[in-house]
């Protein structure tokens, strides 16, 4: 390892954006990574670490010297370091905190106890706060001093003597103000803030609606605890949408494309096996109508059609309801309205599809009564399945369960069962006409 | 309308955040909105307009005086005004531009011709650029002058004499630099930029990966055309994720919760009718096996189970592939790897579910050969359906079609057909053993 080579590597590597540094770093073999650790300072590694995904970081942390790892964690942006520690085992966290310098360890400890997915868990305490009695000049000087450590200096939060959040002032306003004005004259007291215990999705919605670059997090007495920055919120928006999406498809936790077949199978099998048992329930239901089926074997032909339509309309209704809940468009009052609308939608789509299928079967098989049976079954099925597709997520939301858990395949299987009951129930009742 | 009342309204209303102003404004009756127009200046209305959703703005624009509307559009943030005009009819756009002041009209015209969903279509030209030869003092003064009109002043872009983008400097760097340094000394030449024709999703991915507050948009010769700000990107991330989600559920364009039953039915019916015809195809397929079905009516019992499992695993594979493509995790090279992985996943899940169902049917119905038939069918079905679920979106991506169009229900129905062919094909072939 001659010195010239190290200098060359440092010059090239540090010229890159930290995100690109991280991309390169993560692709190296363990041997080369071990070398990189000796070339870079904890400070420089911290920037790389801030851009590595959580899933990859665990194995990297264990391969390096614990003290070096602790130094990196201490140098990182506070919220990113907390994210990493939150993903580790309790005893690993304790040992890192023990060898870290006391100041960083305390800052991290303060943030570690917030529950996952709350606003508190994604905030940072590295931000700039000023007193309302300062002048703009004092504020600017304070800002210059704090700039190297702060996550953002574009919003500065104003507190009173008891640390209550009383205002916000943007760097833009500071820049265009006269230096001897007071902060209290320039600041805006129209503050949007979020309680620390509030879901991170609410914070994301606020930042999106109000077009904020940072959002202050407060406790229930309006003390300023920290801020959430927009880069973290972009990840939250992406993450929450992906989560709803993967649940709709019944994949627990979306596989990354590079995961192997075993891992992928492990993530999907639990769902498939649950659905297999639900499917057995459907099978045993049809089994009860074996007598009917023996008499009119033609009935079997339309089973997948009816069950399929029930599944499709249910999935549509489910998706609308889940997104409505996620984007906060449905509040308590709106729920009955949603159900009424879904009932109407089910009725309209059911009538259209029912009439269409009756005509088709009549023309195709020359069987009017069979066509009518299938048509009426489809109509009733669509109404019930559409209602079920929106009722189930709304009920789950009411019971404080994440409605996205009612995945598409799950609703589909429930609706399969409903549709089979309707179809064979009607077929059995009107057997005389069919024979 | 006495003056005191107007003053009171203005004081209360203008105290609110523009987002809240918009929420209140949009809930008023037309009559009250007409009054509000007389109370507020175009400048003040522009801020309200920036926070109203596109769907609602059309009807509001038509109810107001065209000249007042044109003034509002001219005062709005450029990119928001362009978004609105892009949603209007061609002749409406022309008439608004005709009565607008020439400067704003020209700025808007420059942005109107970018295709929907490209980076160019969401950028703004209201940003701050400086020359690299300026001193920090000059740059800061320039910034102060431009601040009222610019979308963001937190990133300042540095251009050379031919308007090529050569660097970027953050307000943070400006603030902590000495006033007589040169911009070229402080700026970073490590620039991340996006071509104007590039998909807005790529821009979103860049901003998310590199944690940027603004992203410069360039032409193919690296001339700086405009910037994209993070508030617009948050909307893009949300929008694109919602779009994938609603397509997975086969709802063209997600209904908002407040849409009526007719509108909702209109959006879902086209899908349902396509799926109905695909379902008829499944029915006619089973019809071909009527003879087999007549001999062993018990076969019908397991139709929904097998078709359902095919649909479920296909939807899982589809979701993984679509998200992989959307997040850019799959490039050309990765596609064969994805397919190989999905084949492996299908084999593993197929084996597990196949063995499980054979055992269950044997224990439940005491039918070993029927159980084996269903088990092997499920195994083959899961392998083929899993492959189909990832192959179809990958092929669509290759053919430059948005893979999310291959919605869950669509894949499910395709897989229904495949599974029925496998199941009844095998049952017909091994009829002797079953009887």
mmCIF file with all atom_site columns, N, CA and C in Angstrom, chain A residues 205-261:
data_model
loop_
_atom_site.group_PDB
_atom_site.id
_atom_site.type_symbol
_atom_site.label_atom_id
_atom_site.label_alt_id
_atom_site.label_comp_id
_atom_site.label_asym_id
_atom_site.label_entity_id
_atom_site.label_seq_id
_atom_site.pdbx_PDB_ins_code
_atom_site.Cartn_x
_atom_site.Cartn_y
_atom_site.Cartn_z
_atom_site.occupancy
_atom_site.B_iso_or_equiv
_atom_site.pdbx_formal_charge
_atom_site.auth_seq_id
_atom_site.auth_comp_id
_atom_site.auth_asym_id
_atom_site.auth_atom_id
_atom_site.pdbx_PDB_model_num
ATOM 1   N N  . UNK A 1 205 ? -47.895 13.715  4.413  1.00 0.00 ? 205 UNK A N  1
ATOM 2   C CA . UNK A 1 205 ? -49.023 14.412  3.789  1.00 0.00 ? 205 UNK A CA 1
ATOM 3   C C  . UNK A 1 205 ? -48.929 15.923  4.019  1.00 0.00 ? 205 UNK A C  1
ATOM 4   N N  . UNK A 1 206 ? -48.582 16.313  5.262  1.00 0.00 ? 206 UNK A N  1
ATOM 5   C CA . UNK A 1 206 ? -48.437 17.750  5.560  1.00 0.00 ? 206 UNK A CA 1
ATOM 6   C C  . UNK A 1 206 ? -47.374 18.391  4.682  1.00 0.00 ? 206 UNK A C  1
ATOM 7   N N  . UNK A 1 207 ? -46.213 17.734  4.593  1.00 0.00 ? 207 UNK A N  1
ATOM 8   C CA . UNK A 1 207 ? -45.116 18.338  3.833  1.00 0.00 ? 207 UNK A CA 1
ATOM 9   C C  . UNK A 1 207 ? -45.474 18.444  2.356  1.00 0.00 ? 207 UNK A C  1
ATOM 10  N N  . UNK A 1 208 ? -46.217 17.444  1.869  1.00 0.00 ? 208 UNK A N  1
ATOM 11  C CA . UNK A 1 208 ? -46.625 17.455  0.476  1.00 0.00 ? 208 UNK A CA 1
ATOM 12  C C  . UNK A 1 208 ? -47.670 18.548  0.228  1.00 0.00 ? 208 UNK A C  1
ATOM 13  N N  . UNK A 1 209 ? -48.646 18.640  1.118  1.00 0.00 ? 209 UNK A N  1
ATOM 14  C CA . UNK A 1 209 ? -49.718 19.619  0.944  1.00 0.00 ? 209 UNK A CA 1
ATOM 15  C C  . UNK A 1 209 ? -49.192 21.049  1.080  1.00 0.00 ? 209 UNK A C  1
ATOM 16  N N  . UNK A 1 210 ? -48.348 21.267  2.085  1.00 0.00 ? 210 UNK A N  1
ATOM 17  C CA . UNK A 1 210 ? -47.885 22.628  2.346  1.00 0.00 ? 210 UNK A CA 1
ATOM 18  C C  . UNK A 1 210 ? -46.571 22.948  1.637  1.00 0.00 ? 210 UNK A C  1
ATOM 19  N N  . UNK A 1 211 ? -46.067 22.006  0.825  1.00 0.00 ? 211 UNK A N  1
ATOM 20  C CA . UNK A 1 211 ? -44.815 22.217  0.091  1.00 0.00 ? 211 UNK A CA 1
ATOM 21  C C  . UNK A 1 211 ? -43.677 22.666  0.997  1.00 0.00 ? 211 UNK A C  1
ATOM 22  N N  . UNK A 1 212 ? -43.449 21.916  2.060  1.00 0.00 ? 212 UNK A N  1
ATOM 23  C CA . UNK A 1 212 ? -42.405 22.313  3.015  1.00 0.00 ? 212 UNK A CA 1
ATOM 24  C C  . UNK A 1 212 ? -41.101 21.582  2.722  1.00 0.00 ? 212 UNK A C  1
ATOM 25  N N  . UNK A 1 213 ? -39.980 22.212  3.089  1.00 0.00 ? 213 UNK A N  1
ATOM 26  C CA . UNK A 1 213 ? -38.681 21.549  3.000  1.00 0.00 ? 213 UNK A CA 1
ATOM 27  C C  . UNK A 1 213 ? -38.315 20.902  4.331  1.00 0.00 ? 213 UNK A C  1
ATOM 28  N N  . UNK A 1 214 ? -38.953 21.362  5.397  1.00 0.00 ? 214 UNK A N  1
ATOM 29  C CA . UNK A 1 214 ? -38.712 20.776  6.714  1.00 0.00 ? 214 UNK A CA 1
ATOM 30  C C  . UNK A 1 214 ? -39.956 20.992  7.555  1.00 0.00 ? 214 UNK A C  1
ATOM 31  N N  . UNK A 1 215 ? -40.197 20.076  8.474  1.00 0.00 ? 215 UNK A N  1
ATOM 32  C CA . UNK A 1 215 ? -41.407 20.131  9.308  1.00 0.00 ? 215 UNK A CA 1
ATOM 33  C C  . UNK A 1 215 ? -40.978 19.981  10.763 1.00 0.00 ? 215 UNK A C  1
ATOM 34  N N  . UNK A 1 216 ? -41.357 20.938  11.634 1.00 0.00 ? 216 UNK A N  1
ATOM 35  C CA . UNK A 1 216 ? -40.959 20.815  13.038 1.00 0.00 ? 216 UNK A CA 1
ATOM 36  C C  . UNK A 1 216 ? -41.803 19.763  13.771 1.00 0.00 ? 216 UNK A C  1
ATOM 37  N N  . UNK A 1 217 ? -41.144 19.024  14.660 1.00 0.00 ? 217 UNK A N  1
ATOM 38  C CA . UNK A 1 217 ? -41.818 18.000  15.458 1.00 0.00 ? 217 UNK A CA 1
ATOM 39  C C  . UNK A 1 217 ? -41.897 18.515  16.894 1.00 0.00 ? 217 UNK A C  1
ATOM 40  N N  . UNK A 1 218 ? -43.087 18.453  17.482 1.00 0.00 ? 218 UNK A N  1
ATOM 41  C CA . UNK A 1 218 ? -43.285 19.018  18.821 1.00 0.00 ? 218 UNK A CA 1
ATOM 42  C C  . UNK A 1 218 ? -43.860 17.967  19.765 1.00 0.00 ? 218 UNK A C  1
ATOM 43  N N  . UNK A 1 219 ? -43.732 18.211  21.075 1.00 0.00 ? 219 UNK A N  1
ATOM 44  C CA . UNK A 1 219 ? -44.427 17.346  22.022 1.00 0.00 ? 219 UNK A CA 1
ATOM 45  C C  . UNK A 1 219 ? -45.814 17.950  22.273 1.00 0.00 ? 219 UNK A C  1
ATOM 46  N N  . UNK A 1 220 ? -46.557 17.357  23.200 1.00 0.00 ? 220 UNK A N  1
ATOM 47  C CA . UNK A 1 220 ? -47.955 17.800  23.345 1.00 0.00 ? 220 UNK A CA 1
ATOM 48  C C  . UNK A 1 220 ? -48.081 19.190  23.959 1.00 0.00 ? 220 UNK A C  1
ATOM 49  N N  . UNK A 1 221 ? -46.965 19.704  24.501 1.00 0.00 ? 221 UNK A N  1
ATOM 50  C CA . UNK A 1 221 ? -46.998 21.074  25.028 1.00 0.00 ? 221 UNK A CA 1
ATOM 51  C C  . UNK A 1 221 ? -46.367 22.074  24.066 1.00 0.00 ? 221 UNK A C  1
ATOM 52  N N  . UNK A 1 222 ? -46.187 21.639  22.811 1.00 0.00 ? 222 UNK A N  1
ATOM 53  C CA . UNK A 1 222 ? -45.631 22.505  21.782 1.00 0.00 ? 222 UNK A CA 1
ATOM 54  C C  . UNK A 1 222 ? -44.161 22.870  22.006 1.00 0.00 ? 222 UNK A C  1
ATOM 55  N N  . UNK A 1 223 ? -43.421 22.027  22.754 1.00 0.00 ? 223 UNK A N  1
ATOM 56  C CA . UNK A 1 223 ? -41.974 22.193  22.815 1.00 0.00 ? 223 UNK A CA 1
ATOM 57  C C  . UNK A 1 223 ? -41.382 21.637  21.538 1.00 0.00 ? 223 UNK A C  1
ATOM 58  N N  . UNK A 1 224 ? -40.421 22.341  20.986 1.00 0.00 ? 224 UNK A N  1
ATOM 59  C CA . UNK A 1 224 ? -39.774 21.900  19.752 1.00 0.00 ? 224 UNK A CA 1
ATOM 60  C C  . UNK A 1 224 ? -38.795 20.764  20.058 1.00 0.00 ? 224 UNK A C  1
ATOM 61  N N  . UNK A 1 225 ? -39.032 19.577  19.441 1.00 0.00 ? 225 UNK A N  1
ATOM 62  C CA . UNK A 1 225 ? -38.176 18.423  19.705 1.00 0.00 ? 225 UNK A CA 1
ATOM 63  C C  . UNK A 1 225 ? -37.160 18.177  18.597 1.00 0.00 ? 225 UNK A C  1
ATOM 64  N N  . UNK A 1 226 ? -37.573 18.437  17.359 1.00 0.00 ? 226 UNK A N  1
ATOM 65  C CA . UNK A 1 226 ? -36.689 18.145  16.230 1.00 0.00 ? 226 UNK A CA 1
ATOM 66  C C  . UNK A 1 226 ? -37.359 18.556  14.938 1.00 0.00 ? 226 UNK A C  1
ATOM 67  N N  . UNK A 1 227 ? -36.720 18.218  13.817 1.00 0.00 ? 227 UNK A N  1
ATOM 68  C CA . UNK A 1 227 ? -37.343 18.514  12.531 1.00 0.00 ? 227 UNK A CA 1
ATOM 69  C C  . UNK A 1 227 ? -37.245 17.280  11.624 1.00 0.00 ? 227 UNK A C  1
ATOM 70  N N  . UNK A 1 228 ? -38.201 17.217  10.696 1.00 0.00 ? 228 UNK A N  1
ATOM 71  C CA . UNK A 1 228 ? -38.148 16.191  9.650  1.00 0.00 ? 228 UNK A CA 1
ATOM 72  C C  . UNK A 1 228 ? -37.785 16.910  8.364  1.00 0.00 ? 228 UNK A C  1
ATOM 73  N N  . UNK A 1 229 ? -36.808 16.385  7.621  1.00 0.00 ? 229 UNK A N  1
ATOM 74  C CA . UNK A 1 229 ? -36.411 17.042  6.378  1.00 0.00 ? 229 UNK A CA 1
ATOM 75  C C  . UNK A 1 229 ? -36.998 16.318  5.180  1.00 0.00 ? 229 UNK A C  1
ATOM 76  N N  . UNK A 1 230 ? -37.075 17.035  4.067  1.00 0.00 ? 230 UNK A N  1
ATOM 77  C CA . UNK A 1 230 ? -37.823 16.554  2.915  1.00 0.00 ? 230 UNK A CA 1
ATOM 78  C C  . UNK A 1 230 ? -37.190 15.311  2.295  1.00 0.00 ? 230 UNK A C  1
ATOM 79  N N  . UNK A 1 231 ? -35.853 15.148  2.422  1.00 0.00 ? 231 UNK A N  1
ATOM 80  C CA . UNK A 1 231 ? -35.236 13.958  1.830  1.00 0.00 ? 231 UNK A CA 1
ATOM 81  C C  . UNK A 1 231 ? -35.725 12.683  2.502  1.00 0.00 ? 231 UNK A C  1
ATOM 82  N N  . UNK A 1 232 ? -35.966 12.760  3.817  1.00 0.00 ? 232 UNK A N  1
ATOM 83  C CA . UNK A 1 232 ? -36.501 11.585  4.508  1.00 0.00 ? 232 UNK A CA 1
ATOM 84  C C  . UNK A 1 232 ? -37.957 11.340  4.122  1.00 0.00 ? 232 UNK A C  1
ATOM 85  N N  . UNK A 1 233 ? -38.680 12.440  3.895  1.00 0.00 ? 233 UNK A N  1
ATOM 86  C CA . UNK A 1 233 ? -40.098 12.307  3.554  1.00 0.00 ? 233 UNK A CA 1
ATOM 87  C C  . UNK A 1 233 ? -40.282 11.683  2.171  1.00 0.00 ? 233 UNK A C  1
ATOM 88  N N  . UNK A 1 234 ? -39.380 12.006  1.231  1.00 0.00 ? 234 UNK A N  1
ATOM 89  C CA . UNK A 1 234 ? -39.477 11.364  -0.083 1.00 0.00 ? 234 UNK A CA 1
ATOM 90  C C  . UNK A 1 234 ? -39.385 9.852   0.067  1.00 0.00 ? 234 UNK A C  1
ATOM 91  N N  . UNK A 1 235 ? -38.493 9.412   0.963  1.00 0.00 ? 235 UNK A N  1
ATOM 92  C CA . UNK A 1 235 ? -38.362 7.969   1.188  1.00 0.00 ? 235 UNK A CA 1
ATOM 93  C C  . UNK A 1 235 ? -39.636 7.405   1.811  1.00 0.00 ? 235 UNK A C  1
ATOM 94  N N  . UNK A 1 236 ? -40.232 8.174   2.735  1.00 0.00 ? 236 UNK A N  1
ATOM 95  C CA . UNK A 1 236 ? -41.459 7.701   3.386  1.00 0.00 ? 236 UNK A CA 1
ATOM 96  C C  . UNK A 1 236 ? -42.583 7.538   2.363  1.00 0.00 ? 236 UNK A C  1
ATOM 97  N N  . UNK A 1 237 ? -42.738 8.537   1.489  1.00 0.00 ? 237 UNK A N  1
ATOM 98  C CA . UNK A 1 237 ? -43.802 8.469   0.482  1.00 0.00 ? 237 UNK A CA 1
ATOM 99  C C  . UNK A 1 237 ? -43.621 7.234   -0.386 1.00 0.00 ? 237 UNK A C  1
ATOM 100 N N  . UNK A 1 238 ? -42.383 7.030   -0.853 1.00 0.00 ? 238 UNK A N  1
ATOM 101 C CA . UNK A 1 238 ? -42.076 5.895   -1.710 1.00 0.00 ? 238 UNK A CA 1
ATOM 102 C C  . UNK A 1 238 ? -42.344 4.574   -0.987 1.00 0.00 ? 238 UNK A C  1
ATOM 103 N N  . UNK A 1 239 ? -41.875 4.533   0.266  1.00 0.00 ? 239 UNK A N  1
ATOM 104 C CA . UNK A 1 239 ? -41.966 3.327   1.080  1.00 0.00 ? 239 UNK A CA 1
ATOM 105 C C  . UNK A 1 239 ? -43.424 2.938   1.348  1.00 0.00 ? 239 UNK A C  1
ATOM 106 N N  . UNK A 1 240 ? -44.227 3.936   1.754  1.00 0.00 ? 240 UNK A N  1
ATOM 107 C CA . UNK A 1 240 ? -45.616 3.645   2.114  1.00 0.00 ? 240 UNK A CA 1
ATOM 108 C C  . UNK A 1 240 ? -46.402 3.204   0.885  1.00 0.00 ? 240 UNK A C  1
ATOM 109 N N  . UNK A 1 241 ? -46.122 3.823   -0.262 1.00 0.00 ? 241 UNK A N  1
ATOM 110 C CA . UNK A 1 241 ? -46.828 3.442   -1.479 1.00 0.00 ? 241 UNK A CA 1
ATOM 111 C C  . UNK A 1 241 ? -46.431 2.033   -1.899 1.00 0.00 ? 241 UNK A C  1
ATOM 112 N N  . UNK A 1 242 ? -45.135 1.729   -1.812 1.00 0.00 ? 242 UNK A N  1
ATOM 113 C CA . UNK A 1 242 ? -44.658 0.390   -2.144 1.00 0.00 ? 242 UNK A CA 1
ATOM 114 C C  . UNK A 1 242 ? -45.290 -0.646  -1.234 1.00 0.00 ? 242 UNK A C  1
ATOM 115 N N  . UNK A 1 243 ? -45.440 -0.251  0.030  1.00 0.00 ? 243 UNK A N  1
ATOM 116 C CA . UNK A 1 243 ? -45.990 -1.180  0.999  1.00 0.00 ? 243 UNK A CA 1
ATOM 117 C C  . UNK A 1 243 ? -47.429 -1.530  0.658  1.00 0.00 ? 243 UNK A C  1
ATOM 118 N N  . UNK A 1 244 ? -48.239 -0.499  0.376  1.00 0.00 ? 244 UNK A N  1
ATOM 119 C CA . UNK A 1 244 ? -49.625 -0.745  -0.007 1.00 0.00 ? 244 UNK A CA 1
ATOM 120 C C  . UNK A 1 244 ? -49.671 -1.611  -1.256 1.00 0.00 ? 244 UNK A C  1
ATOM 121 N N  . UNK A 1 245 ? -48.772 -1.311  -2.187 1.00 0.00 ? 245 UNK A N  1
ATOM 122 C CA . UNK A 1 245 ? -48.746 -2.024  -3.460 1.00 0.00 ? 245 UNK A CA 1
ATOM 123 C C  . UNK A 1 245 ? -48.427 -3.496  -3.236 1.00 0.00 ? 245 UNK A C  1
ATOM 124 N N  . UNK A 1 246 ? -47.391 -3.769  -2.423 1.00 0.00 ? 246 UNK A N  1
ATOM 125 C CA . UNK A 1 246 ? -46.993 -5.163  -2.253 1.00 0.00 ? 246 UNK A CA 1
ATOM 126 C C  . UNK A 1 246 ? -48.052 -5.928  -1.470 1.00 0.00 ? 246 UNK A C  1
ATOM 127 N N  . UNK A 1 247 ? -48.759 -5.224  -0.593 1.00 0.00 ? 247 UNK A N  1
ATOM 128 C CA . UNK A 1 247 ? -49.811 -5.916  0.155  1.00 0.00 ? 247 UNK A CA 1
ATOM 129 C C  . UNK A 1 247 ? -50.993 -6.232  -0.750 1.00 0.00 ? 247 UNK A C  1
ATOM 130 N N  . UNK A 1 248 ? -51.290 -5.335  -1.676 1.00 0.00 ? 248 UNK A N  1
ATOM 131 C CA . UNK A 1 248 ? -52.377 -5.596  -2.629 1.00 0.00 ? 248 UNK A CA 1
ATOM 132 C C  . UNK A 1 248 ? -52.072 -6.868  -3.404 1.00 0.00 ? 248 UNK A C  1
ATOM 133 N N  . UNK A 1 249 ? -50.792 -7.114  -3.658 1.00 0.00 ? 249 UNK A N  1
ATOM 134 C CA . UNK A 1 249 ? -50.392 -8.298  -4.418 1.00 0.00 ? 249 UNK A CA 1
ATOM 135 C C  . UNK A 1 249 ? -50.043 -9.469  -3.502 1.00 0.00 ? 249 UNK A C  1
ATOM 136 N N  . UNK A 1 250 ? -50.220 -9.304  -2.201 1.00 0.00 ? 250 UNK A N  1
ATOM 137 C CA . UNK A 1 250 ? -49.912 -10.363 -1.244 1.00 0.00 ? 250 UNK A CA 1
ATOM 138 C C  . UNK A 1 250 ? -48.460 -10.808 -1.300 1.00 0.00 ? 250 UNK A C  1
ATOM 139 N N  . UNK A 1 251 ? -47.550 -9.861  -1.346 1.00 0.00 ? 251 UNK A N  1
ATOM 140 C CA . UNK A 1 251 ? -46.139 -10.171 -1.158 1.00 0.00 ? 251 UNK A CA 1
ATOM 141 C C  . UNK A 1 251 ? -45.736 -9.450  0.113  1.00 0.00 ? 251 UNK A C  1
ATOM 142 N N  . UNK A 1 252 ? -45.455 -10.205 1.169  1.00 0.00 ? 252 UNK A N  1
ATOM 143 C CA . UNK A 1 252 ? -45.089 -9.541  2.405  1.00 0.00 ? 252 UNK A CA 1
ATOM 144 C C  . UNK A 1 252 ? -43.741 -8.907  2.185  1.00 0.00 ? 252 UNK A C  1
ATOM 145 N N  . UNK A 1 253 ? -43.666 -7.573  2.229  1.00 0.00 ? 253 UNK A N  1
ATOM 146 C CA . UNK A 1 253 ? -42.380 -6.919  2.100  1.00 0.00 ? 253 UNK A CA 1
ATOM 147 C C  . UNK A 1 253 ? -41.816 -7.206  0.716  1.00 0.00 ? 253 UNK A C  1
ATOM 148 N N  . UNK A 1 254 ? -41.858 -6.200  -0.155 1.00 0.00 ? 254 UNK A N  1
ATOM 149 C CA . UNK A 1 254 ? -41.496 -6.390  -1.561 1.00 0.00 ? 254 UNK A CA 1
ATOM 150 C C  . UNK A 1 254 ? -40.069 -6.915  -1.735 1.00 0.00 ? 254 UNK A C  1
ATOM 151 N N  . UNK A 1 255 ? -39.930 -8.020  -2.462 1.00 0.00 ? 255 UNK A N  1
ATOM 152 C CA . UNK A 1 255 ? -38.586 -8.527  -2.775 1.00 0.00 ? 255 UNK A CA 1
ATOM 153 C C  . UNK A 1 255 ? -37.853 -7.477  -3.566 1.00 0.00 ? 255 UNK A C  1
ATOM 154 N N  . UNK A 1 256 ? -36.591 -7.356  -3.329 1.00 0.00 ? 256 UNK A N  1
ATOM 155 C CA . UNK A 1 256 ? -35.789 -6.593  -4.270 1.00 0.00 ? 256 UNK A CA 1
ATOM 156 C C  . UNK A 1 256 ? -35.444 -7.525  -5.421 1.00 0.00 ? 256 UNK A C  1
ATOM 157 N N  . UNK A 1 257 ? -35.146 -6.952  -6.571 1.00 0.00 ? 257 UNK A N  1
ATOM 158 C CA . UNK A 1 257 ? -34.948 -7.772  -7.757 1.00 0.00 ? 257 UNK A CA 1
ATOM 159 C C  . UNK A 1 257 ? -33.743 -8.698  -7.586 1.00 0.00 ? 257 UNK A C  1
ATOM 160 N N  . UNK A 1 258 ? -32.790 -8.287  -6.776 1.00 0.00 ? 258 UNK A N  1
ATOM 161 C CA . UNK A 1 258 ? -31.584 -9.111  -6.660 1.00 0.00 ? 258 UNK A CA 1
ATOM 162 C C  . UNK A 1 258 ? -31.690 -10.231 -5.635 1.00 0.00 ? 258 UNK A C  1
ATOM 163 N N  . UNK A 1 259 ? -32.850 -10.353 -4.963 1.00 0.00 ? 259 UNK A N  1
ATOM 164 C CA . UNK A 1 259 ? -32.995 -11.422 -3.992 1.00 0.00 ? 259 UNK A CA 1
ATOM 165 C C  . UNK A 1 259 ? -33.028 -12.767 -4.715 1.00 0.00 ? 259 UNK A C  1
ATOM 166 N N  . UNK A 1 260 ? -32.550 -13.807 -4.075 1.00 0.00 ? 260 UNK A N  1
ATOM 167 C CA . UNK A 1 260 ? -32.551 -15.127 -4.693 1.00 0.00 ? 260 UNK A CA 1
ATOM 168 C C  . UNK A 1 260 ? -33.922 -15.777 -4.640 1.00 0.00 ? 260 UNK A C  1
ATOM 169 N N  . UNK A 1 261 ? -34.041 -16.929 -5.333 1.00 0.00 ? 261 UNK A N  1
ATOM 170 C CA . UNK A 1 261 ? -35.312 -17.627 -5.413 1.00 0.00 ? 261 UNK A CA 1
ATOM 171 C C  . UNK A 1 261 ? -35.782 -18.096 -4.043 1.00 0.00 ? 261 UNK A C  1
#
